[in-house]
mmCIF file of C-alpha atoms in Angstrom:
data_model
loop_
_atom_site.group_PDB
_atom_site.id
_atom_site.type_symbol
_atom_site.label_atom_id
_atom_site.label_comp_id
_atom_site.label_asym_id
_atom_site.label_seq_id
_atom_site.Cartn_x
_atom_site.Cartn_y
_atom_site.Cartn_z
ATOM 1 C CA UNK I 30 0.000 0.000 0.000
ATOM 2 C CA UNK I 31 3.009 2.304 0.677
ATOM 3 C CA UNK I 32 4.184 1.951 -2.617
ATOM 4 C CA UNK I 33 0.658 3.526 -4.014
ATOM 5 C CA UNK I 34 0.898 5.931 -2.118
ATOM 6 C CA UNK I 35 4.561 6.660 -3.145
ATOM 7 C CA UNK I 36 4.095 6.502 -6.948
ATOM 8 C CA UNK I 37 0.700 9.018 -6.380
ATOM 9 C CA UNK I 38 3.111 11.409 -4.163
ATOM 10 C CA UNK I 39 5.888 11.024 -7.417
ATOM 11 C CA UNK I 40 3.152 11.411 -10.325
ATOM 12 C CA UNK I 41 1.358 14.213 -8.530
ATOM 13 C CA UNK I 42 4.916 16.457 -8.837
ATOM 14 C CA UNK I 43 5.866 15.318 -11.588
ATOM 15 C CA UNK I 44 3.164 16.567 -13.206
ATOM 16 C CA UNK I 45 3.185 19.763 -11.507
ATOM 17 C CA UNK I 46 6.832 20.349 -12.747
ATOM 18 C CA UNK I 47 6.293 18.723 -15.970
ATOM 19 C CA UNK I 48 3.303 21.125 -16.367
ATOM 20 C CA UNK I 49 5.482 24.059 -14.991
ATOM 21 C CA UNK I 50 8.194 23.510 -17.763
ATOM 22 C CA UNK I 51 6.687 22.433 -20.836
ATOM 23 C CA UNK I 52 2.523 23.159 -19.638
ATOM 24 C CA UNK I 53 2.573 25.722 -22.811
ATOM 25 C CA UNK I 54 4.019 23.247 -25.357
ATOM 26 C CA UNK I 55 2.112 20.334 -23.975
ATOM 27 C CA UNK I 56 -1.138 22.193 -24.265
ATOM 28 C CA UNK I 57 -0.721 23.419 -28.099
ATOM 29 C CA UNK I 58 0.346 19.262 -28.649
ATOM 30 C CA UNK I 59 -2.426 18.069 -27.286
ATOM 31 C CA UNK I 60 -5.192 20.731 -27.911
ATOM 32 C CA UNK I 61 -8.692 19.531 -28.548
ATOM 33 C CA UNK I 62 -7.334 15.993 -27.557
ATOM 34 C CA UNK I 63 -8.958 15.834 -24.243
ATOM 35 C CA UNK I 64 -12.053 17.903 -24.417
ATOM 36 C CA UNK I 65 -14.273 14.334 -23.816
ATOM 37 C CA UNK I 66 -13.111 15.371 -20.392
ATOM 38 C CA UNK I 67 -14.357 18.765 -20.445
ATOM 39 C CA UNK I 68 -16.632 17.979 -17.073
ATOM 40 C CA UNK I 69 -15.602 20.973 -14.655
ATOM 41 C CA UNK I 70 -14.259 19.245 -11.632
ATOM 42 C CA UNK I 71 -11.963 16.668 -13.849
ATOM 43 C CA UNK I 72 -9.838 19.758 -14.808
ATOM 44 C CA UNK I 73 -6.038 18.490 -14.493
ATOM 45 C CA UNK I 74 -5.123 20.277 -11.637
ATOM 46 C CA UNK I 75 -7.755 19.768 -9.502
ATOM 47 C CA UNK I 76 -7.020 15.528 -10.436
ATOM 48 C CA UNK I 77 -3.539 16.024 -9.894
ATOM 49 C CA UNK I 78 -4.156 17.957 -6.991
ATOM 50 C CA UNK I 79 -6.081 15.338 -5.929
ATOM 51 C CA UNK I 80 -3.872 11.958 -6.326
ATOM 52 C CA UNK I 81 -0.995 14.073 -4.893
ATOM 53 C CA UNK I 82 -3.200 14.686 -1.548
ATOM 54 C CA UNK I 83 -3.780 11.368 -1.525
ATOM 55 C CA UNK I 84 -0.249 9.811 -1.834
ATOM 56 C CA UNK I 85 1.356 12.016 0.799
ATOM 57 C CA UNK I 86 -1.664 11.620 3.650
ATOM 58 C CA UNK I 87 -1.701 8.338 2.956
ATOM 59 C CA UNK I 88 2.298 8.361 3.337
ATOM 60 C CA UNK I 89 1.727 10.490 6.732
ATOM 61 C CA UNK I 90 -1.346 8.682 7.608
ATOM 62 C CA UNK I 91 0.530 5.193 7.527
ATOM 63 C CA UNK I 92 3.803 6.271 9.168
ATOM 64 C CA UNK I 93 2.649 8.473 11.882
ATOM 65 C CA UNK I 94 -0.772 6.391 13.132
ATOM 66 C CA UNK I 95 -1.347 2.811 14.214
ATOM 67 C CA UNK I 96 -5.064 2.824 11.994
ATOM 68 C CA UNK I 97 -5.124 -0.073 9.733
ATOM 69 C CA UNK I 98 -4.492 0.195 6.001
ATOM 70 C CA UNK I 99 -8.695 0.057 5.007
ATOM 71 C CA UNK I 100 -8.690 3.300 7.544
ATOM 72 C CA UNK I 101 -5.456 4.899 6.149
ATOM 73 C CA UNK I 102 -7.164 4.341 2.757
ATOM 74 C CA UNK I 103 -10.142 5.801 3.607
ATOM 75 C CA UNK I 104 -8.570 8.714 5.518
ATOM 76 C CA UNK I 105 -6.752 9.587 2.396
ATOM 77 C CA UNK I 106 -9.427 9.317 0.079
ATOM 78 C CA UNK I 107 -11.424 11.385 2.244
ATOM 79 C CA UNK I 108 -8.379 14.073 2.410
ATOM 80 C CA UNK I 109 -8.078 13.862 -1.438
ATOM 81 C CA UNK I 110 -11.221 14.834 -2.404
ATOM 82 C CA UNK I 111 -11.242 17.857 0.084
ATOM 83 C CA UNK I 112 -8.123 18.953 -0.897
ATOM 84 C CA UNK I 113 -9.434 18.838 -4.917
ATOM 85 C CA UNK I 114 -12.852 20.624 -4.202
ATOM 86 C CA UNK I 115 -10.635 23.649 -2.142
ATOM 87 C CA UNK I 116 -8.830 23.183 -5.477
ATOM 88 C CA UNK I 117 -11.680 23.129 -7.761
ATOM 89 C CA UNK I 118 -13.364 25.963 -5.370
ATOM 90 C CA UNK I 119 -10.511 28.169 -4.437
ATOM 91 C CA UNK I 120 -8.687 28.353 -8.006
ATOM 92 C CA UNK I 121 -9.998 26.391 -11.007
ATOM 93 C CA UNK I 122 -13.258 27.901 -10.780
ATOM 94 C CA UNK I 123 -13.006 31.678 -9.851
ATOM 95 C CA UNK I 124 -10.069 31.777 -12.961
ATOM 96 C CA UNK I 125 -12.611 30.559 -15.453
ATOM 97 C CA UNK I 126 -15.002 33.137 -13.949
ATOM 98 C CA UNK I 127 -12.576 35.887 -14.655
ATOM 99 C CA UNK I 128 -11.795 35.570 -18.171
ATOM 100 C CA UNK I 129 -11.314 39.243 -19.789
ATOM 101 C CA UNK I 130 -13.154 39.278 -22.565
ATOM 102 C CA UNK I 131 -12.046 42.404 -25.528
ATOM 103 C CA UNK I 132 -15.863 42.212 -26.625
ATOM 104 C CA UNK I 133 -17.988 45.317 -25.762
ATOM 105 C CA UNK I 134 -21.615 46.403 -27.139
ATOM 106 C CA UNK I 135 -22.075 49.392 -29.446
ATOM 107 C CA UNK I 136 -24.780 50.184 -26.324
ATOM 108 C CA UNK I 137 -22.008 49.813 -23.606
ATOM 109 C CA UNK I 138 -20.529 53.169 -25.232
ATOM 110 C CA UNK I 139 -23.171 55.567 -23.908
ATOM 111 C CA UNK I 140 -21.867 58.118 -22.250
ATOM 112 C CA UNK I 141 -18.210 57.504 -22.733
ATOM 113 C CA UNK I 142 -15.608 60.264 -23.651
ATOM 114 C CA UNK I 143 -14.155 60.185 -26.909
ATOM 115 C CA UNK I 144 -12.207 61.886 -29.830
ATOM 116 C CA UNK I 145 -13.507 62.710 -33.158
ATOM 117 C CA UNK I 146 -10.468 61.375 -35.698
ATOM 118 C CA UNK I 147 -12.800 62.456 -38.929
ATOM 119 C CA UNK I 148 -14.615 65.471 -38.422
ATOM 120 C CA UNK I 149 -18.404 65.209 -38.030
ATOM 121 C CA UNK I 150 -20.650 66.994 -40.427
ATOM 122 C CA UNK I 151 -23.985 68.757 -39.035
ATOM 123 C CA UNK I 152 -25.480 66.180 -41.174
ATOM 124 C CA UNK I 153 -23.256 63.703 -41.982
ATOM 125 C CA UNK I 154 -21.287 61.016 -40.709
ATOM 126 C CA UNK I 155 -17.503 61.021 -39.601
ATOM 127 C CA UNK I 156 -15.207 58.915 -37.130
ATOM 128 C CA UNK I 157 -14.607 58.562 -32.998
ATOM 129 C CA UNK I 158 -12.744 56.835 -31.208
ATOM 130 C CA UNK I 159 -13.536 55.508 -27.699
ATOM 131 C CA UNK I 160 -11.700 53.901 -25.090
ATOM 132 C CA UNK I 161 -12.685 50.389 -24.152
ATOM 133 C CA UNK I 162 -11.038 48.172 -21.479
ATOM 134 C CA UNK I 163 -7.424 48.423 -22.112
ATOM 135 C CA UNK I 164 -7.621 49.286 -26.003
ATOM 136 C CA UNK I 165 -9.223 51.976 -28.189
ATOM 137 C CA UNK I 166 -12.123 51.620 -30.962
ATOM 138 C CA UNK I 167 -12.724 53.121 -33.986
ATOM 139 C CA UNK I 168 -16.905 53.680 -34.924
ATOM 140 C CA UNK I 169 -19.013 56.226 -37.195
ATOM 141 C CA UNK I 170 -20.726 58.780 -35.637
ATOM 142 C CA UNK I 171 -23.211 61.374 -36.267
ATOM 143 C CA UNK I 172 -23.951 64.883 -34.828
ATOM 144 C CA UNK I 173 -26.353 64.390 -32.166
ATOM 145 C CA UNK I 174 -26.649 68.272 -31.741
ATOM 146 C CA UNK I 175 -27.000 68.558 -35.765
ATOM 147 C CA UNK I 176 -23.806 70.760 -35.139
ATOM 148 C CA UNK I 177 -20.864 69.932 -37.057
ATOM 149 C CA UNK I 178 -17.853 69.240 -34.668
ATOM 150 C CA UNK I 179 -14.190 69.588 -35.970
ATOM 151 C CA UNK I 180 -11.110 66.568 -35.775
ATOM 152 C CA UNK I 181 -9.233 66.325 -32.362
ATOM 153 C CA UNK I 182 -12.732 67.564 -30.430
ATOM 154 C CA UNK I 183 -13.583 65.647 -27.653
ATOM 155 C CA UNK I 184 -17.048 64.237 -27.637
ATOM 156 C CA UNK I 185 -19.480 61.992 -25.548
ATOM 157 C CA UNK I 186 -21.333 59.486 -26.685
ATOM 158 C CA UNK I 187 -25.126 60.244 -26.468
ATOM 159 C CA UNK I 188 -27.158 57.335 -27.998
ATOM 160 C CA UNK I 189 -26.712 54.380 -30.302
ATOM 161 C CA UNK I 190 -28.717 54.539 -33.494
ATOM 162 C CA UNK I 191 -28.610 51.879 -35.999
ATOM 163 C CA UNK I 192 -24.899 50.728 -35.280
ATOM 164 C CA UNK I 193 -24.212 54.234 -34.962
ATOM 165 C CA UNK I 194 -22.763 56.490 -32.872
ATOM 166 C CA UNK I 195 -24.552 59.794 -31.368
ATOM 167 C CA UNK I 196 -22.193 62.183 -30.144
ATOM 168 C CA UNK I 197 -22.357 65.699 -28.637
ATOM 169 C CA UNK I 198 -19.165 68.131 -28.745
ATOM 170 C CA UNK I 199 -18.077 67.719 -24.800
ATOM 171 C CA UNK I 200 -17.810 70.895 -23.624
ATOM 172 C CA UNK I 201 -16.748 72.479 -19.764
ATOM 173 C CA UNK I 202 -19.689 74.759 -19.151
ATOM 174 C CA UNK I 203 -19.663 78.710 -19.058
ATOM 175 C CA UNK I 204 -19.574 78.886 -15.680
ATOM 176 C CA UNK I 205 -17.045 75.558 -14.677
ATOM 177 C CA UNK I 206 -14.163 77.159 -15.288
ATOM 178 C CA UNK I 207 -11.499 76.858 -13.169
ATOM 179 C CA UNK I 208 -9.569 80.283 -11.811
ATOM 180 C CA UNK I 209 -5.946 80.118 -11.129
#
């Protein structure tokens, strides 16, 4: 039984420092291979996780107690899958919860500052941009004012109109400015 528990201790880190070093090449190799196994607790590191727990409590469990080895077996089964679901719970699943996603709505715009990179007829059509997350993006826009607003202004978004852009010239008010 101690040498189960020995080769699950081994093939637990060994496959956390074979998936250190070469996790990257390993997971273009075999990509698409394994996604049969795309269950969401049977993610590798929660199983290695797992069979690692296992072989060192049932290492500690049979050196340090006088319990039998159907007890020790049990005992580190039991530790095992705790150890895998504080895995599973703890790491695997808030980190596929957090994926950043570069997609945005045309809607999700409203009322975001912006500059005007082609200058917007009163009734016409020209170009913004708009930061988003950690990147910029390009869209038409239209005069929501019917006012025509020059390159390099700096507009807010109003409304969305058919995949377009709404924009007003954004503008400190008469009486906001600031005195030195």
């Amino acid at each position: 039984m101690i040498t189960l528990f020995w080769a699950c201790l081994a093939g637990g880190a060994l496959f956390a420092v074979v998936s250190v070093v070469l996790g990257d090449l390993m997971s273009n190799a075999l990509d698409g291979l394994l996604d049969f196994l795309s269950v969401d607790f049977l993610q590798p590191m929660v199983i290695a996780s797992a069979v690692t727990a296992f072989g060192g409590a049932g290492i500690l469990l049979d050196k340090y107690t006088d319990l039998g080895w159907i007890a020790v077996l049990a005992l580190a089964v039991i530790i095992a899958v705790l150890l895998g679901a504080a895995v599973y719970f703890g790491y695997v699943k808030p980190m596929a919860n957090s994926e950043v996603s570069t997609g945005f709505s045309l809607q999700d715009l409203a009322g975001k500052v912006g500059r005007v990179t082609v200058a917007i007829p009163a009734h016409g059509y020209g170009e913004v941009m708009v930061r988003v997350g950690a990147g910029n993006t390009n869209q038409i826009a239209s005069s929501f004012d019917a006012a025509d607003i020059p390159a390099g202004a700096e507009i807010v978004v109003i409304d969305v109109k058919e995949s377009v852009l709404r924009v007003s010239q954004f503008e400190i008010g008469k009486g906001d400015e600031q005195h030195a």
